[in-house]
């Protein structure tokens, strides 16, 4: 009896479904409303708008409300239809109940339905959580820098906090207290986006240094996988668990779809050496060997595959190493270049141009649609549904 071959979903090129262009200012946050076939947007002119799709296929505003002060972020729960809006010094929740949560601009707001908690962070470097029913502040935690990314795991009550210093902090939240679990740092720039996958127990962080790091929280081994596929600041991250694909976008308009259903490898630590670990020529600070060998010191480089310190002559080749996250060509030593096969160079990501500079991104898994908001004051809706081959 022949085995049945199950068709596998394949990534497809994002298909532009619709545009919403009737904005006077840049839309800082927008979200897809799946059950209504609509969009809710928050723009820099303090306007909150609800757009519903008409029979013509166009989106028209059905609700328009102007907030009393400038707004910076928004969270919407489609199950409860609750809206949380971050303002200059606090958060407005649901029926316009105001939470005086911060002394500075609110940067991220997140409503946790299962706990009835409202989490928020601000430029005052405070992370707070309130009871959404009573309005009571349950706790606060002082961060080292103002927070730009926030995620929460309901099962463990862990909050993941990414800040402007490039650090990610894990906090254990209780009803009226919190404890520091750990901190880790892998970015050279500030954290700009976080995405948590509760099934695989993996945290993704994006940064202004153009990189993405996948932190294996559940594996408890401290594994960190780098993903290098953007040429500008990473603006948004979302994970499609049903296809095991990570979707990322950057401020230059790039959208990258990463296949996470492959066994990826950690990048090696860069080794220290006073001379090339291939030809043993001294580097320019190794005065003793330069004097003894009567040779001019060379500049130090590192092979991205093995991590060895090498000179330019011994690392003249370039190659992609997709399983290490290097989708663009990087420096490798000559011996590693010879060991990399065509199969090793097979890409694990696809690259697409949204044709506008993205400031915000939202993915709706129930419809497979992606929303991007650009500095051109336009919202674009994309069909990201994978095709079955």
Protein backbone atom coordinates (compact mmCIF):
# COMPACT_ATOMS: atom_id res chain seq x y z
CA UNK A 1 0.00 0.00 0.00
CA UNK A 2 1.49 3.31 -1.04
CA UNK A 3 2.08 5.93 1.63
CA UNK A 4 -0.14 8.97 1.44
CA UNK A 5 1.82 12.13 0.76
CA UNK A 6 0.43 15.09 2.68
CA UNK A 7 0.68 18.40 0.83
CA UNK A 8 2.81 20.95 2.65
CA UNK A 9 1.89 24.65 2.87
CA UNK A 10 4.43 26.81 1.06
CA UNK A 11 5.17 30.49 1.55
CA UNK A 12 3.68 32.74 -1.07
CA UNK A 13 4.40 36.24 -2.20
CA UNK A 14 2.26 38.68 -0.18
CA UNK A 15 -0.75 39.66 -2.27
CA UNK A 16 -1.98 43.23 -1.83
CA UNK A 17 -5.71 43.13 -1.02
CA UNK A 18 -6.55 46.73 -0.26
CA UNK A 19 -5.28 50.18 0.66
CA UNK A 20 -6.68 52.72 3.12
CA UNK A 21 -5.40 56.18 2.20
CA UNK A 22 -7.73 58.71 3.84
CA UNK A 23 -5.32 59.90 6.56
CA UNK A 24 -3.96 63.36 7.32
CA UNK A 25 -1.21 62.01 9.60
CA UNK A 26 0.88 58.85 9.93
CA UNK A 27 -0.95 55.86 11.45
CA UNK A 28 1.17 54.82 14.44
CA UNK A 29 -0.87 51.69 15.25
CA UNK A 30 -3.53 49.70 13.41
CA UNK A 31 -5.11 46.28 13.83
CA UNK A 32 -7.30 43.94 11.82
CA UNK A 33 -10.74 43.17 13.27
CA UNK A 34 -11.29 39.60 12.02
CA UNK A 35 -14.97 39.04 12.79
CA UNK A 36 -16.04 42.39 11.37
CA UNK A 37 -13.78 42.37 8.29
CA UNK A 38 -12.54 45.72 9.45
CA UNK A 39 -9.57 47.72 10.69
CA UNK A 40 -9.11 49.93 13.74
CA UNK A 41 -6.47 52.65 13.44
CA UNK A 42 -4.75 55.18 15.68
CA UNK A 43 -3.04 58.12 13.94
CA UNK A 44 -0.78 60.93 15.09
CA UNK A 45 -3.66 63.44 14.85
CA UNK A 46 -5.17 61.69 17.96
CA UNK A 47 -7.93 60.10 15.88
CA UNK A 48 -9.20 56.57 16.45
CA UNK A 49 -11.07 55.24 13.44
CA UNK A 50 -12.90 51.99 12.73
CA UNK A 51 -12.93 51.03 9.05
CA UNK A 52 -15.42 48.43 7.75
CA UNK A 53 -15.24 46.74 4.39
CA UNK A 54 -18.12 47.58 2.05
CA UNK A 55 -19.60 45.53 -0.79
CA UNK A 56 -17.35 47.43 -3.18
CA UNK A 57 -14.30 45.95 -1.42
CA UNK A 58 -13.23 49.38 -0.14
CA UNK A 59 -12.84 50.28 3.54
CA UNK A 60 -14.89 53.21 4.83
CA UNK A 61 -14.78 54.80 8.32
CA UNK A 62 -17.79 53.92 10.48
CA UNK A 63 -16.48 55.31 13.79
CA UNK A 64 -14.29 58.37 14.34
CA UNK A 65 -13.24 59.55 17.78
CA UNK A 66 -10.64 62.18 18.65
CA UNK A 67 -8.72 61.55 21.88
CA UNK A 68 -8.16 64.41 24.38
CA UNK A 69 -4.36 64.20 24.11
CA UNK A 70 -1.71 62.60 21.91
CA UNK A 71 -1.69 58.80 21.76
CA UNK A 72 1.28 56.53 21.19
CA UNK A 73 0.07 52.91 21.19
CA UNK A 74 -3.03 50.73 21.23
CA UNK A 75 -4.16 47.20 22.09
CA UNK A 76 -7.43 45.62 20.93
CA UNK A 77 -8.93 42.31 22.04
CA UNK A 78 -11.40 41.05 19.39
CA UNK A 79 -13.02 38.53 21.77
CA UNK A 80 -14.10 41.13 24.32
CA UNK A 81 -13.98 44.11 21.91
CA UNK A 82 -11.96 45.96 24.52
CA UNK A 83 -9.69 48.76 23.42
CA UNK A 84 -6.69 50.04 25.39
CA UNK A 85 -4.98 53.27 24.29
CA UNK A 86 -1.64 54.55 25.61
CA UNK A 87 -1.48 58.33 26.06
CA UNK A 88 0.96 60.89 27.45
CA UNK A 89 0.79 59.82 31.11
CA UNK A 90 -1.71 56.99 31.28
CA UNK A 91 -3.92 54.43 29.60
CA UNK A 92 -7.57 54.74 28.56
CA UNK A 93 -9.29 51.37 28.75
CA UNK A 94 -12.59 50.11 27.34
CA UNK A 95 -15.36 52.61 28.18
CA UNK A 96 -12.85 55.45 28.44
CA UNK A 97 -11.74 54.66 32.00
CA UNK A 98 -8.42 56.42 32.60
CA UNK A 99 -5.54 54.70 34.40
CA UNK A 100 -2.91 57.17 35.68
CA UNK A 101 -0.06 54.73 35.16
CA UNK A 102 2.99 56.76 34.09
CA UNK A 103 4.80 60.06 34.43
CA UNK A 104 5.85 60.03 30.78
CA UNK A 105 4.58 58.92 27.38
CA UNK A 106 3.15 55.39 27.31
CA UNK A 107 5.16 53.24 24.86
CA UNK A 108 3.42 49.83 24.95
CA UNK A 109 0.04 48.67 26.27
CA UNK A 110 -1.16 45.05 26.46
CA UNK A 111 -4.45 43.63 27.77
CA UNK A 112 -4.35 40.08 29.19
CA UNK A 113 -7.90 38.71 29.09
CA UNK A 114 -7.19 35.55 31.12
CA UNK A 115 -5.82 37.56 34.06
CA UNK A 116 -7.95 40.70 33.60
CA UNK A 117 -4.67 42.61 33.71
CA UNK A 118 -3.68 45.70 31.78
CA UNK A 119 0.09 45.88 31.26
CA UNK A 120 1.79 49.11 30.22
CA UNK A 121 5.23 50.64 29.87
CA UNK A 122 6.35 54.22 29.51
CA UNK A 123 9.26 56.53 28.82
CA UNK A 124 9.44 57.04 32.59
CA UNK A 125 11.13 53.59 32.64
CA UNK A 126 8.26 52.06 34.62
CA UNK A 127 6.49 48.81 33.78
CA UNK A 128 3.10 48.60 35.53
CA UNK A 129 0.12 46.28 35.61
CA UNK A 130 -3.44 47.16 36.67
CA UNK A 131 -6.58 45.18 37.38
CA UNK A 132 -8.84 46.04 34.45
CA UNK A 133 -11.98 45.46 36.54
CA UNK A 134 -11.19 47.63 39.57
CA UNK A 135 -8.61 49.95 38.06
CA UNK A 136 -6.25 49.22 40.96
CA UNK A 137 -2.53 49.27 40.26
CA UNK A 138 -1.23 45.83 41.18
CA UNK A 139 2.49 46.41 40.81
CA UNK A 140 5.33 48.26 39.13
CA UNK A 141 8.89 47.50 38.09
CA UNK A 142 11.64 49.98 37.28
CA UNK A 143 13.53 49.20 34.05
CA UNK A 144 17.05 50.31 33.13
CA UNK A 145 15.84 52.07 29.97
CA UNK A 146 12.46 52.94 28.53
CA UNK A 147 10.63 49.95 27.14
CA UNK A 148 9.90 49.47 23.44
CA UNK A 149 8.66 45.85 23.39
CA UNK A 150 6.34 43.82 25.63
CA UNK A 151 4.95 40.26 25.54
CA UNK A 152 3.25 38.06 28.17
CA UNK A 153 2.94 34.31 28.70
CA UNK A 154 -0.33 33.42 30.46
CA UNK A 155 0.72 29.91 31.54
CA UNK A 156 3.83 30.97 33.48
CA UNK A 157 2.86 34.63 34.12
CA UNK A 158 6.15 35.73 32.62
CA UNK A 159 6.43 39.21 31.14
CA UNK A 160 9.08 39.77 28.45
CA UNK A 161 10.30 43.35 28.41
CA UNK A 162 12.61 44.73 25.69
CA UNK A 163 14.15 48.17 26.14
CA UNK A 164 16.17 50.87 24.41
CA UNK A 165 19.48 49.55 25.77
CA UNK A 166 19.05 46.34 23.74
CA UNK A 167 18.30 44.24 26.83
CA UNK A 168 15.42 41.80 27.30
CA UNK A 169 14.17 41.25 30.87
CA UNK A 170 11.96 38.36 32.03
CA UNK A 171 9.72 39.11 35.01
CA UNK A 172 7.48 36.74 36.98
CA UNK A 173 4.24 38.58 37.76
CA UNK A 174 2.02 37.85 40.74
CA UNK A 175 -1.19 39.52 41.81
CA UNK A 176 0.62 42.22 43.79
CA UNK A 177 4.35 41.68 43.18
CA UNK A 178 6.91 40.62 40.62
CA UNK A 179 10.30 38.96 40.63
CA UNK A 180 13.24 39.26 38.27
CA UNK A 181 13.83 35.93 36.49
CA UNK A 182 16.73 36.83 34.21
CA UNK A 183 18.04 39.33 31.67
CA UNK A 184 19.82 38.73 28.39
CA UNK A 185 21.34 40.93 25.73
CA UNK A 186 22.35 40.05 22.20
CA UNK A 187 21.56 43.21 20.22
CA UNK A 188 23.91 46.11 19.63
CA UNK A 189 20.93 48.43 19.07
CA UNK A 190 17.70 49.02 20.94
CA UNK A 191 14.94 46.39 20.96
CA UNK A 192 12.18 47.52 18.60
CA UNK A 193 9.85 44.48 18.55
CA UNK A 194 9.09 41.31 20.52
CA UNK A 195 7.07 38.24 19.56
CA UNK A 196 6.29 35.26 21.83
CA UNK A 197 5.33 31.78 20.65
CA UNK A 198 3.73 29.99 23.64
CA UNK A 199 3.67 26.59 21.88
CA UNK A 200 7.37 26.32 21.01
CA UNK A 201 8.19 28.60 23.97
CA UNK A 202 10.43 30.77 21.84
CA UNK A 203 10.88 34.53 22.04
CA UNK A 204 11.81 36.59 18.98
CA UNK A 205 13.35 40.04 19.35
CA UNK A 206 13.97 42.60 16.60
CA UNK A 207 16.30 45.56 16.83
CA UNK A 208 17.47 48.79 15.27
CA UNK A 209 20.72 46.92 14.50
CA UNK A 210 18.75 45.22 11.64
CA UNK A 211 18.90 41.79 13.32
CA UNK A 212 16.42 39.32 14.81
CA UNK A 213 17.31 36.89 17.61
CA UNK A 214 15.35 33.74 18.44
CA UNK A 215 15.69 32.96 22.17
CA UNK A 216 14.87 29.36 23.13
CA UNK A 217 13.23 30.04 26.49
CA UNK A 218 11.59 26.62 26.83
CA UNK A 219 14.76 24.66 26.04
CA UNK A 220 16.49 26.10 29.13
CA UNK A 221 19.85 25.88 27.37
CA UNK A 222 20.32 29.56 26.60
CA UNK A 223 20.22 28.93 22.86
CA UNK A 224 20.11 32.12 20.78
CA UNK A 225 19.77 31.98 16.98
CA UNK A 226 20.50 35.08 14.89
CA UNK A 227 18.50 35.96 11.78
CA UNK A 228 20.14 38.47 9.43
CA UNK A 229 17.83 39.42 6.58
CA UNK A 230 17.06 43.14 6.86
CA UNK A 231 18.93 46.24 5.71
CA UNK A 232 17.19 48.61 8.13
CA UNK A 233 15.56 48.78 11.55
CA UNK A 234 13.20 45.89 12.31
CA UNK A 235 9.76 47.40 12.94
CA UNK A 236 7.54 44.38 13.55
CA UNK A 237 7.52 40.64 14.23
CA UNK A 238 4.75 38.04 14.20
CA UNK A 239 4.77 34.25 14.24
CA UNK A 240 2.38 32.07 12.23
CA UNK A 241 2.32 28.92 14.35
CA UNK A 242 0.24 26.83 11.89
CA UNK A 243 2.91 27.17 9.19
CA UNK A 244 5.87 27.72 11.54
CA UNK A 245 6.84 30.90 9.76
CA UNK A 246 8.15 34.13 11.23
CA UNK A 247 7.09 37.33 9.47
CA UNK A 248 9.25 40.40 9.98
CA UNK A 249 9.26 43.88 8.50
CA UNK A 250 11.71 46.77 8.49
CA UNK A 251 11.47 50.52 8.11
CA UNK A 252 12.76 50.39 4.53
CA UNK A 253 9.61 48.50 3.52
CA UNK A 254 11.08 45.02 3.49
CA UNK A 255 8.90 42.04 4.47
CA UNK A 256 10.71 38.78 5.18
CA UNK A 257 9.04 35.39 5.65
CA UNK A 258 11.30 33.01 7.56
CA UNK A 259 10.89 29.23 7.48
CA UNK A 260 11.29 28.21 11.13
CA UNK A 261 10.53 24.56 10.42
CA UNK A 262 14.23 23.86 9.84
CA UNK A 263 17.00 22.96 12.27
CA UNK A 264 18.91 26.18 12.72
CA UNK A 265 22.42 26.60 14.13
CA UNK A 266 23.85 29.06 16.63
CA UNK A 267 26.47 31.45 15.34
CA UNK A 268 29.87 30.76 16.93
CA UNK A 269 31.54 33.02 19.47
CA UNK A 270 34.29 35.12 17.95
CA UNK A 271 37.69 33.87 19.09
CA UNK A 272 40.47 36.12 20.38
CA UNK A 273 43.95 35.87 18.92
CA UNK A 274 47.03 38.05 18.40
CA UNK A 275 47.71 36.45 15.01
CA UNK A 276 45.75 34.92 12.14
CA UNK A 277 44.58 31.47 13.15
CA UNK A 278 45.12 30.24 9.57
CA UNK A 279 48.46 31.65 8.38
CA UNK A 280 49.77 32.86 11.79
CA UNK A 281 50.59 36.32 10.45
CA UNK A 282 50.57 38.88 13.33
CA UNK A 283 47.76 41.37 13.74
CA UNK A 284 48.74 45.04 13.86
CA UNK A 285 48.76 45.29 17.69
CA UNK A 286 51.10 42.28 18.12
CA UNK A 287 54.30 44.35 18.20
CA UNK A 288 56.55 41.56 19.49
CA UNK A 289 55.73 39.10 16.70
CA UNK A 290 55.88 41.91 14.13
CA UNK A 291 59.39 42.79 15.34
CA UNK A 292 60.58 39.18 15.57
CA UNK A 293 59.24 38.18 12.15
CA UNK A 294 59.98 41.55 10.51
CA UNK A 295 56.46 41.61 9.11
CA UNK A 296 53.80 44.31 8.96
CA UNK A 297 50.78 43.66 11.17
CA UNK A 298 47.47 42.83 9.53
CA UNK A 299 43.88 43.79 10.29
CA UNK A 300 41.79 41.22 12.18
CA UNK A 301 38.57 39.74 10.78
CA UNK A 302 36.35 36.84 11.89
CA UNK A 303 34.87 33.95 9.95
CA UNK A 304 31.10 33.92 10.49
CA UNK A 305 30.95 30.13 10.23
CA UNK A 306 33.74 28.96 12.58
CA UNK A 307 34.39 32.15 14.54
CA UNK A 308 38.16 32.05 14.07
CA UNK A 309 40.23 35.26 13.95
CA UNK A 310 41.66 35.54 10.45
CA UNK A 311 43.39 38.04 8.19
CA UNK A 312 41.86 39.46 5.03
CA UNK A 313 43.88 37.20 2.73
CA UNK A 314 42.64 34.05 4.51
CA UNK A 315 39.02 35.26 4.43
CA UNK A 316 38.64 36.70 0.96
CA UNK A 317 35.49 34.66 0.17
CA UNK A 318 31.85 35.46 0.92
CA UNK A 319 28.88 33.13 1.27
CA UNK A 320 25.36 32.93 2.57
CA UNK A 321 24.81 30.56 5.53
CA UNK A 322 20.98 30.44 5.84
CA UNK A 323 20.84 27.83 8.62
CA UNK A 324 22.94 30.21 10.73
CA UNK A 325 20.58 33.04 9.83
CA UNK A 326 22.84 34.70 7.27
CA UNK A 327 20.60 35.17 4.24
CA UNK A 328 23.03 37.75 2.87
CA UNK A 329 26.63 36.97 1.96
CA UNK A 330 29.07 37.29 4.87
CA UNK A 331 32.81 36.87 5.36
CA UNK A 332 34.03 33.29 5.80
CA UNK A 333 37.54 31.83 5.90
CA UNK A 334 38.76 29.95 2.85
CA UNK A 335 38.51 26.49 4.44
CA UNK A 336 34.91 27.09 5.59
CA UNK A 337 34.01 28.41 2.14
CA UNK A 338 35.16 25.14 0.61
CA UNK A 339 33.06 23.13 3.09
CA UNK A 340 29.81 25.00 2.35
CA UNK A 341 27.74 23.11 -0.22
CA UNK A 342 25.03 24.37 -2.56
CA UNK A 343 22.52 22.65 -0.28
CA UNK A 344 23.90 24.63 2.68
CA UNK A 345 23.30 27.83 0.69
CA UNK A 346 19.62 27.04 0.02
CA UNK A 347 17.64 30.05 1.33
CA UNK A 348 15.31 29.63 4.30
CA UNK A 349 13.55 32.98 3.84
CA UNK A 350 11.76 34.89 1.10
CA UNK A 351 12.04 38.66 0.62
CA UNK A 352 9.34 41.08 -0.48
CA UNK A 353 8.98 44.84 -0.96
CA UNK A 354 5.89 46.52 0.52
CA UNK A 355 6.73 49.71 -1.40
CA UNK A 356 6.27 51.94 1.64
CA UNK A 357 8.40 52.65 4.71
CA UNK A 358 6.76 50.54 7.41
CA UNK A 359 6.18 52.00 10.88
CA UNK A 360 3.83 49.29 12.22
CA UNK A 361 2.74 45.75 11.37
CA UNK A 362 -0.09 43.47 12.55
CA UNK A 363 -0.84 39.88 11.57
CA UNK A 364 -4.24 38.23 12.00
CA UNK A 365 -3.81 34.41 12.09
CA UNK A 366 -7.51 33.56 11.66
CA UNK A 367 -7.63 35.20 8.23
CA UNK A 368 -3.96 34.95 7.25
CA UNK A 369 -3.93 38.68 6.53
CA UNK A 370 -1.12 41.12 7.27
CA UNK A 371 -1.50 44.85 7.88
CA UNK A 372 1.31 47.35 7.34
CA UNK A 373 1.19 51.05 8.13
CA UNK A 374 3.70 53.33 6.44
CA UNK A 375 5.22 56.77 6.76
CA UNK A 376 3.31 57.56 3.54
CA UNK A 377 0.09 57.69 5.66
CA UNK A 378 -1.24 54.57 3.97
CA UNK A 379 -2.44 51.27 5.45
CA UNK A 380 -1.97 48.20 3.27
CA UNK A 381 -3.68 44.83 3.75
CA UNK A 382 -1.94 41.72 2.43
CA UNK A 383 -3.02 38.12 1.90
CA UNK A 384 -0.32 35.93 3.49
CA UNK A 385 -2.22 32.63 3.20
CA UNK A 386 0.26 29.90 2.18
CA UNK A 387 -0.44 27.86 -0.93
CA UNK A 388 -0.63 24.05 -0.77
CA UNK A 389 1.51 22.15 -3.24
